[in-house]
mmCIF file of C-alpha atoms in Angstrom:
data_model
loop_
_atom_site.group_PDB
_atom_site.id
_atom_site.type_symbol
_atom_site.label_atom_id
_atom_site.label_comp_id
_atom_site.label_asym_id
_atom_site.label_seq_id
_atom_site.Cartn_x
_atom_site.Cartn_y
_atom_site.Cartn_z
ATOM 1 C CA UNK Q 1 0.067 0.253 0.276
ATOM 2 C CA UNK Q 2 0.776 3.725 -0.855
ATOM 3 C CA UNK Q 3 2.912 4.930 2.200
ATOM 4 C CA UNK Q 4 0.923 8.122 2.225
ATOM 5 C CA UNK Q 5 -1.992 6.502 3.403
ATOM 6 C CA UNK Q 6 -0.602 4.524 6.082
ATOM 7 C CA UNK Q 7 -0.866 7.273 8.616
ATOM 8 C CA UNK Q 8 -4.803 6.977 8.792
ATOM 9 C CA UNK Q 9 -7.460 4.271 8.173
ATOM 10 C CA UNK Q 10 -9.566 3.085 5.149
ATOM 11 C CA UNK Q 11 -12.812 4.467 6.892
ATOM 12 C CA UNK Q 12 -11.448 7.759 7.208
ATOM 13 C CA UNK Q 13 -9.804 7.698 3.465
ATOM 14 C CA UNK Q 14 -13.028 6.830 2.337
ATOM 15 C CA UNK Q 15 -14.542 9.557 3.920
ATOM 16 C CA UNK Q 16 -12.358 12.228 3.344
ATOM 17 C CA UNK Q 17 -11.740 11.691 -0.310
ATOM 18 C CA UNK Q 18 -15.274 10.912 -1.302
ATOM 19 C CA UNK Q 19 -16.469 14.340 -2.849
ATOM 20 C CA UNK Q 20 -13.273 13.878 -5.296
ATOM 21 C CA UNK Q 21 -14.539 10.376 -6.350
ATOM 22 C CA UNK Q 22 -16.057 9.740 -9.971
ATOM 23 C CA UNK Q 23 -19.784 8.725 -9.471
ATOM 24 C CA UNK Q 24 -18.703 4.955 -9.768
ATOM 25 C CA UNK Q 25 -15.979 5.505 -7.305
ATOM 26 C CA UNK Q 26 -18.654 7.123 -4.979
ATOM 27 C CA UNK Q 27 -21.111 3.802 -5.174
ATOM 28 C CA UNK Q 28 -18.403 1.797 -4.301
ATOM 29 C CA UNK Q 29 -17.014 3.929 -1.740
ATOM 30 C CA UNK Q 30 -20.600 3.983 -0.208
ATOM 31 C CA UNK Q 31 -20.883 0.371 -0.219
ATOM 32 C CA UNK Q 32 -17.809 -0.290 1.244
ATOM 33 C CA UNK Q 33 -18.524 2.409 4.136
ATOM 34 C CA UNK Q 34 -21.919 0.940 4.753
ATOM 35 C CA UNK Q 35 -20.829 -2.710 4.998
ATOM 36 C CA UNK Q 36 -16.980 -1.838 6.570
ATOM 37 C CA UNK Q 37 -17.651 -4.890 9.090
ATOM 38 C CA UNK Q 38 -18.369 -7.326 6.375
ATOM 39 C CA UNK Q 39 -15.652 -6.342 3.585
ATOM 40 C CA UNK Q 40 -13.326 -9.257 4.962
ATOM 41 C CA UNK Q 41 -15.781 -11.708 3.452
ATOM 42 C CA UNK Q 42 -16.212 -9.615 -0.046
ATOM 43 C CA UNK Q 43 -14.515 -10.520 -3.405
ATOM 44 C CA UNK Q 44 -14.287 -7.928 -5.948
ATOM 45 C CA UNK Q 45 -16.751 -9.497 -8.131
ATOM 46 C CA UNK Q 46 -19.238 -9.532 -5.081
ATOM 47 C CA UNK Q 47 -18.883 -5.670 -4.506
ATOM 48 C CA UNK Q 48 -19.261 -5.206 -8.155
ATOM 49 C CA UNK Q 49 -22.486 -7.141 -8.756
ATOM 50 C CA UNK Q 50 -24.205 -5.797 -5.501
ATOM 51 C CA UNK Q 51 -23.394 -2.125 -6.205
ATOM 52 C CA UNK Q 52 -23.753 -2.387 -9.971
ATOM 53 C CA UNK Q 53 -20.715 -1.530 -11.608
ATOM 54 C CA UNK Q 54 -17.790 -3.853 -13.416
ATOM 55 C CA UNK Q 55 -15.201 -5.549 -11.187
ATOM 56 C CA UNK Q 56 -12.520 -3.720 -13.456
ATOM 57 C CA UNK Q 57 -14.091 -0.545 -11.604
ATOM 58 C CA UNK Q 58 -13.769 -1.806 -8.249
ATOM 59 C CA UNK Q 59 -10.227 -3.129 -8.928
ATOM 60 C CA UNK Q 60 -9.317 0.400 -10.232
ATOM 61 C CA UNK Q 61 -10.471 2.321 -7.215
ATOM 62 C CA UNK Q 62 -8.791 0.027 -4.747
ATOM 63 C CA UNK Q 63 -5.626 0.889 -6.580
ATOM 64 C CA UNK Q 64 -6.697 4.593 -6.295
ATOM 65 C CA UNK Q 65 -6.757 3.776 -2.366
ATOM 66 C CA UNK Q 66 -3.223 2.604 -2.834
ATOM 67 C CA UNK Q 67 -3.859 -1.120 -2.733
ATOM 68 C CA UNK Q 68 -2.682 -3.721 -5.413
ATOM 69 C CA UNK Q 69 -6.045 -5.759 -4.696
ATOM 70 C CA UNK Q 70 -8.497 -6.767 -2.047
ATOM 71 C CA UNK Q 71 -6.512 -9.048 -0.419
ATOM 72 C CA UNK Q 72 -4.032 -6.292 0.822
ATOM 73 C CA UNK Q 73 -7.107 -4.108 1.637
ATOM 74 C CA UNK Q 74 -8.072 -7.073 3.933
ATOM 75 C CA UNK Q 75 -4.801 -7.446 5.451
ATOM 76 C CA UNK Q 76 -5.027 -3.757 6.289
ATOM 77 C CA UNK Q 77 -8.687 -4.311 7.566
ATOM 78 C CA UNK Q 78 -7.632 -6.620 10.578
ATOM 79 C CA UNK Q 79 -6.962 -3.563 13.116
ATOM 80 C CA UNK Q 80 -10.369 -1.791 11.851
ATOM 81 C CA UNK Q 81 -13.128 -4.762 11.945
ATOM 82 C CA UNK Q 82 -14.727 -5.594 15.214
ATOM 83 C CA UNK Q 83 -16.815 -8.860 15.221
ATOM 84 C CA UNK Q 84 -20.236 -8.438 14.867
ATOM 85 C CA UNK Q 85 -23.155 -10.297 16.862
ATOM 86 C CA UNK Q 86 -24.853 -13.249 15.184
ATOM 87 C CA UNK Q 87 -27.844 -11.816 13.245
ATOM 88 C CA UNK Q 88 -30.359 -14.382 13.258
ATOM 89 C CA UNK Q 89 -30.491 -16.436 16.781
ATOM 90 C CA UNK Q 90 -31.101 -20.486 16.777
ATOM 91 C CA UNK Q 91 -34.727 -19.489 17.433
ATOM 92 C CA UNK Q 92 -35.344 -18.362 14.024
ATOM 93 C CA UNK Q 93 -33.562 -21.806 12.852
ATOM 94 C CA UNK Q 94 -36.175 -23.710 14.749
ATOM 95 C CA UNK Q 95 -38.703 -21.714 13.216
ATOM 96 C CA UNK Q 96 -37.776 -21.928 9.754
ATOM 97 C CA UNK Q 97 -37.586 -25.770 9.959
ATOM 98 C CA UNK Q 98 -41.019 -25.926 10.810
ATOM 99 C CA UNK Q 99 -42.326 -23.279 8.270
ATOM 100 C CA UNK Q 100 -44.384 -24.436 5.356
ATOM 101 C CA UNK Q 101 -43.454 -21.247 3.748
ATOM 102 C CA UNK Q 102 -39.612 -21.103 4.519
ATOM 103 C CA UNK Q 103 -39.291 -18.987 1.195
ATOM 104 C CA UNK Q 104 -40.620 -16.112 3.514
ATOM 105 C CA UNK Q 105 -37.588 -16.204 5.718
ATOM 106 C CA UNK Q 106 -35.414 -14.721 2.983
ATOM 107 C CA UNK Q 107 -37.075 -11.543 3.274
ATOM 108 C CA UNK Q 108 -37.450 -11.775 7.173
ATOM 109 C CA UNK Q 109 -33.830 -12.165 7.655
ATOM 110 C CA UNK Q 110 -33.077 -8.983 5.369
ATOM 111 C CA UNK Q 111 -35.908 -6.982 7.336
ATOM 112 C CA UNK Q 112 -33.952 -7.986 10.778
ATOM 113 C CA UNK Q 113 -30.445 -6.902 8.862
ATOM 114 C CA UNK Q 114 -32.155 -3.617 7.841
ATOM 115 C CA UNK Q 115 -33.491 -3.217 11.767
ATOM 116 C CA UNK Q 116 -30.047 -4.123 12.959
ATOM 117 C CA UNK Q 117 -28.309 -1.504 10.798
ATOM 118 C CA UNK Q 118 -30.333 1.144 12.757
ATOM 119 C CA UNK Q 119 -29.177 -0.172 15.977
ATOM 120 C CA UNK Q 120 -25.580 -0.330 14.811
ATOM 121 C CA UNK Q 121 -25.795 3.196 14.119
ATOM 122 C CA UNK Q 122 -27.103 4.427 17.501
ATOM 123 C CA UNK Q 123 -24.018 5.676 19.597
ATOM 124 C CA UNK Q 124 -21.792 6.432 16.688
ATOM 125 C CA UNK Q 125 -20.099 9.613 16.068
ATOM 126 C CA UNK Q 126 -22.413 10.298 13.133
ATOM 127 C CA UNK Q 127 -25.515 9.547 14.982
ATOM 128 C CA UNK Q 128 -24.533 11.606 18.177
ATOM 129 C CA UNK Q 129 -23.779 14.711 15.693
ATOM 130 C CA UNK Q 130 -27.380 14.027 14.348
ATOM 131 C CA UNK Q 131 -29.061 14.291 17.899
ATOM 132 C CA UNK Q 132 -27.184 17.346 18.419
ATOM 133 C CA UNK Q 133 -28.013 19.334 15.132
ATOM 134 C CA UNK Q 134 -31.915 18.182 15.350
ATOM 135 C CA UNK Q 135 -32.071 19.126 19.104
ATOM 136 C CA UNK Q 136 -29.957 22.264 18.717
ATOM 137 C CA UNK Q 137 -31.687 24.216 15.718
ATOM 138 C CA UNK Q 138 -33.935 27.024 16.105
ATOM 139 C CA UNK Q 139 -35.860 25.491 13.325
ATOM 140 C CA UNK Q 140 -35.936 22.052 12.126
ATOM 141 C CA UNK Q 141 -37.575 21.157 8.661
ATOM 142 C CA UNK Q 142 -38.593 17.779 7.849
ATOM 143 C CA UNK Q 143 -38.958 16.446 4.353
ATOM 144 C CA UNK Q 144 -39.373 13.275 2.419
ATOM 145 C CA UNK Q 145 -41.052 12.703 -0.944
ATOM 146 C CA UNK Q 146 -42.827 10.338 -2.898
ATOM 147 C CA UNK Q 147 -42.970 6.543 -0.837
ATOM 148 C CA UNK Q 148 -40.837 7.894 2.155
ATOM 149 C CA UNK Q 149 -43.285 10.578 2.930
ATOM 150 C CA UNK Q 150 -45.456 8.902 5.361
ATOM 151 C CA UNK Q 151 -41.952 8.160 7.527
ATOM 152 C CA UNK Q 152 -41.084 11.672 7.406
ATOM 153 C CA UNK Q 153 -44.651 13.160 8.260
ATOM 154 C CA UNK Q 154 -44.537 10.503 11.245
ATOM 155 C CA UNK Q 155 -41.189 11.824 12.644
ATOM 156 C CA UNK Q 156 -42.005 15.359 12.207
ATOM 157 C CA UNK Q 157 -45.424 14.935 13.989
ATOM 158 C CA UNK Q 158 -43.681 13.141 16.933
ATOM 159 C CA UNK Q 159 -40.763 15.490 17.121
ATOM 160 C CA UNK Q 160 -43.408 18.561 17.316
ATOM 161 C CA UNK Q 161 -44.238 16.942 20.922
ATOM 162 C CA UNK Q 162 -40.747 17.149 21.822
ATOM 163 C CA UNK Q 163 -40.142 20.947 20.869
ATOM 164 C CA UNK Q 164 -41.124 23.812 18.961
ATOM 165 C CA UNK Q 165 -39.680 25.213 15.635
ATOM 166 C CA UNK Q 166 -40.589 22.017 13.782
ATOM 167 C CA UNK Q 167 -41.814 22.011 10.119
ATOM 168 C CA UNK Q 168 -43.010 19.353 7.769
ATOM 169 C CA UNK Q 169 -42.147 20.058 4.039
ATOM 170 C CA UNK Q 170 -43.485 19.017 0.952
ATOM 171 C CA UNK Q 171 -42.504 21.446 -1.754
ATOM 172 C CA UNK Q 172 -46.255 21.732 -2.859
ATOM 173 C CA UNK Q 173 -45.482 25.635 -2.579
ATOM 174 C CA UNK Q 174 -42.917 25.459 -4.985
ATOM 175 C CA UNK Q 175 -40.252 27.438 -3.192
ATOM 176 C CA UNK Q 176 -39.596 25.925 -0.037
ATOM 177 C CA UNK Q 177 -40.247 29.621 1.714
ATOM 178 C CA UNK Q 178 -40.532 28.488 5.149
ATOM 179 C CA UNK Q 179 -37.106 27.071 4.758
ATOM 180 C CA UNK Q 180 -35.261 29.634 2.882
ATOM 181 C CA UNK Q 181 -37.359 33.018 2.899
ATOM 182 C CA UNK Q 182 -36.746 33.733 6.723
ATOM 183 C CA UNK Q 183 -34.128 35.215 8.367
ATOM 184 C CA UNK Q 184 -33.620 32.194 11.218
ATOM 185 C CA UNK Q 185 -29.776 31.779 11.093
ATOM 186 C CA UNK Q 186 -29.736 28.231 12.594
ATOM 187 C CA UNK Q 187 -31.794 26.070 10.601
ATOM 188 C CA UNK Q 188 -31.726 22.294 9.893
ATOM 189 C CA UNK Q 189 -33.166 20.292 7.203
ATOM 190 C CA UNK Q 190 -33.707 16.248 7.983
ATOM 191 C CA UNK Q 191 -34.268 14.689 4.870
ATOM 192 C CA UNK Q 192 -35.514 10.992 4.316
ATOM 193 C CA UNK Q 193 -34.777 9.369 0.990
ATOM 194 C CA UNK Q 194 -34.999 5.885 -0.426
ATOM 195 C CA UNK Q 195 -34.683 4.950 -4.367
ATOM 196 C CA UNK Q 196 -35.770 5.573 -6.608
ATOM 197 C CA UNK Q 197 -34.604 9.102 -5.615
ATOM 198 C CA UNK Q 198 -36.392 12.289 -6.361
ATOM 199 C CA UNK Q 199 -34.914 15.507 -8.263
ATOM 200 C CA UNK Q 200 -36.774 17.427 -5.587
ATOM 201 C CA UNK Q 201 -34.476 16.210 -3.020
ATOM 202 C CA UNK Q 202 -31.071 17.149 -4.780
ATOM 203 C CA UNK Q 203 -33.000 20.567 -5.428
ATOM 204 C CA UNK Q 204 -33.734 21.157 -1.769
ATOM 205 C CA UNK Q 205 -30.229 19.794 -0.598
ATOM 206 C CA UNK Q 206 -28.309 22.112 -2.995
ATOM 207 C CA UNK Q 207 -30.265 25.243 -1.870
ATOM 208 C CA UNK Q 208 -29.370 24.291 1.692
ATOM 209 C CA UNK Q 209 -25.859 23.926 1.053
ATOM 210 C CA UNK Q 210 -25.768 27.268 -0.757
ATOM 211 C CA UNK Q 211 -27.890 29.107 2.198
ATOM 212 C CA UNK Q 212 -25.571 27.165 5.081
ATOM 213 C CA UNK Q 213 -28.720 25.012 6.622
ATOM 214 C CA UNK Q 214 -27.543 22.168 8.407
ATOM 215 C CA UNK Q 215 -28.462 18.603 6.889
ATOM 216 C CA UNK Q 216 -29.177 15.535 8.456
ATOM 217 C CA UNK Q 217 -29.825 12.762 5.253
ATOM 218 C CA UNK Q 218 -31.576 9.538 6.492
ATOM 219 C CA UNK Q 219 -31.587 7.445 3.458
ATOM 220 C CA UNK Q 220 -31.241 3.783 2.233
ATOM 221 C CA UNK Q 221 -27.519 2.300 1.480
ATOM 222 C CA UNK Q 222 -27.445 2.717 -2.010
ATOM 223 C CA UNK Q 223 -27.571 6.546 -1.866
ATOM 224 C CA UNK Q 224 -24.179 7.215 -3.056
ATOM 225 C CA UNK Q 225 -24.520 10.847 -3.335
ATOM 226 C CA UNK Q 226 -25.451 11.627 0.301
ATOM 227 C CA UNK Q 227 -22.236 12.609 1.095
ATOM 228 C CA UNK Q 228 -22.258 15.132 -1.588
ATOM 229 C CA UNK Q 229 -24.263 17.309 0.672
ATOM 230 C CA UNK Q 230 -23.579 16.445 4.249
ATOM 231 C CA UNK Q 231 -21.283 14.719 6.197
ATOM 232 C CA UNK Q 232 -24.284 13.537 8.917
ATOM 233 C CA UNK Q 233 -25.549 10.652 6.884
ATOM 234 C CA UNK Q 234 -27.636 7.990 8.553
ATOM 235 C CA UNK Q 235 -27.515 5.098 5.988
ATOM 236 C CA UNK Q 236 -29.919 1.757 6.400
ATOM 237 C CA UNK Q 237 -30.034 -1.543 4.680
ATOM 238 C CA UNK Q 238 -33.471 -1.728 3.268
ATOM 239 C CA UNK Q 239 -33.138 -4.850 1.010
ATOM 240 C CA UNK Q 240 -35.986 -6.795 0.846
ATOM 241 C CA UNK Q 241 -37.458 -9.779 -1.045
ATOM 242 C CA UNK Q 242 -40.523 -8.275 -1.461
ATOM 243 C CA UNK Q 243 -41.675 -5.812 -4.428
ATOM 244 C CA UNK Q 244 -40.862 -2.664 -1.949
ATOM 245 C CA UNK Q 245 -37.738 -2.086 -0.419
ATOM 246 C CA UNK Q 246 -38.369 -2.339 3.411
ATOM 247 C CA UNK Q 247 -39.024 0.823 5.408
ATOM 248 C CA UNK Q 248 -38.906 -0.723 8.578
ATOM 249 C CA UNK Q 249 -35.415 0.184 9.270
ATOM 250 C CA UNK Q 250 -36.537 4.229 8.938
ATOM 251 C CA UNK Q 251 -39.720 3.731 11.657
ATOM 252 C CA UNK Q 252 -36.685 2.092 13.701
ATOM 253 C CA UNK Q 253 -34.014 4.441 13.219
ATOM 254 C CA UNK Q 254 -36.791 7.601 13.979
ATOM 255 C CA UNK Q 255 -37.722 6.000 17.427
ATOM 256 C CA UNK Q 256 -34.252 5.164 18.472
ATOM 257 C CA UNK Q 257 -33.389 9.197 17.302
ATOM 258 C CA UNK Q 258 -36.367 10.644 19.112
ATOM 259 C CA UNK Q 259 -35.378 8.798 22.650
ATOM 260 C CA UNK Q 260 -32.173 10.303 22.265
ATOM 261 C CA UNK Q 261 -33.330 13.690 21.205
ATOM 262 C CA UNK Q 262 -35.496 13.580 24.428
ATOM 263 C CA UNK Q 263 -32.217 12.597 26.683
ATOM 264 C CA UNK Q 264 -30.622 15.472 24.830
ATOM 265 C CA UNK Q 265 -33.129 17.954 25.464
ATOM 266 C CA UNK Q 266 -33.711 17.022 29.198
ATOM 267 C CA UNK Q 267 -36.236 18.924 31.260
ATOM 268 C CA UNK Q 268 -37.338 21.193 28.169
ATOM 269 C CA UNK Q 269 -39.117 17.972 27.101
ATOM 270 C CA UNK Q 270 -41.411 17.937 30.037
ATOM 271 C CA UNK Q 271 -42.427 21.563 29.799
ATOM 272 C CA UNK Q 272 -43.089 20.928 26.404
ATOM 273 C CA UNK Q 273 -45.325 17.672 26.970
ATOM 274 C CA UNK Q 274 -47.152 19.374 29.617
ATOM 275 C CA UNK Q 275 -48.113 22.267 27.330
ATOM 276 C CA UNK Q 276 -49.201 19.780 24.298
ATOM 277 C CA UNK Q 277 -51.310 17.871 27.151
ATOM 278 C CA UNK Q 278 -53.200 21.122 27.773
ATOM 279 C CA UNK Q 279 -53.795 21.862 24.408
ATOM 280 C CA UNK Q 280 -55.092 18.630 24.005
ATOM 281 C CA UNK Q 281 -57.488 18.969 27.029
ATOM 282 C CA UNK Q 282 -58.485 22.196 25.695
ATOM 283 C CA UNK Q 283 -59.723 20.711 21.925
ATOM 284 C CA UNK Q 284 -60.662 17.550 23.351
ATOM 285 C CA UNK Q 285 -58.329 15.969 21.143
ATOM 286 C CA UNK Q 286 -58.166 12.086 22.824
ATOM 287 C CA UNK Q 287 -60.967 9.552 24.193
ATOM 288 C CA UNK Q 288 -60.317 8.276 27.315
#
């Protein structure tokens, strides 16, 4: 490996150089970052097939990083990779053995894998940064378009119970005036995205970068362009054997995020909840 790369680990090199990679290289780099703990079990062919590039592209990218091949990279990973927990317990094997529709369990394992990806993010530096950004911003604008819109809406509505200044953005006004027309200096956009990706997401994020708005991007693990806009990226594994990719990891991640935001906000949450309860009583919002 090149001596220039010896002083920092692979994870840091991928993150630091991400903006300079080509589109195909970003796709490979993103896959490597998301699946870092499993790279030791990958081959150039398996990475290429999963990402949707040629094996030659993977090889060229490894040489760009200073490696002659994947075996050399794996040797460098020994001090960076921690052994992960077993994904599915023996109980699952017992259930599978007695199932009359064993084919359904392939999708089940992928769903569990997706939920695990949310829990793996919790407590990481980027997760902590996301919690602090969402908790500390004066105005939080939550967006998600097309099929992910429902997840964004649910997150925004629950976050409103914890703090003020939360707004859901759907882009229907054609301007996103609530985000960009005001004078608030400390704004944050929380964007949910999964493929097929929308042009509106790119337009919104480009404007946010130009205006200096903080961005938290919660996306699927295939979203190679996420780091073009922000370093606060929470990628989730959403692969499924079903017709649609799974949104379960998004629901799981938002639940975990809200809990950590509550912990970060502390006593302010109690005050907010008391005000919300009074409003519920005033408008007789809920039935006993």
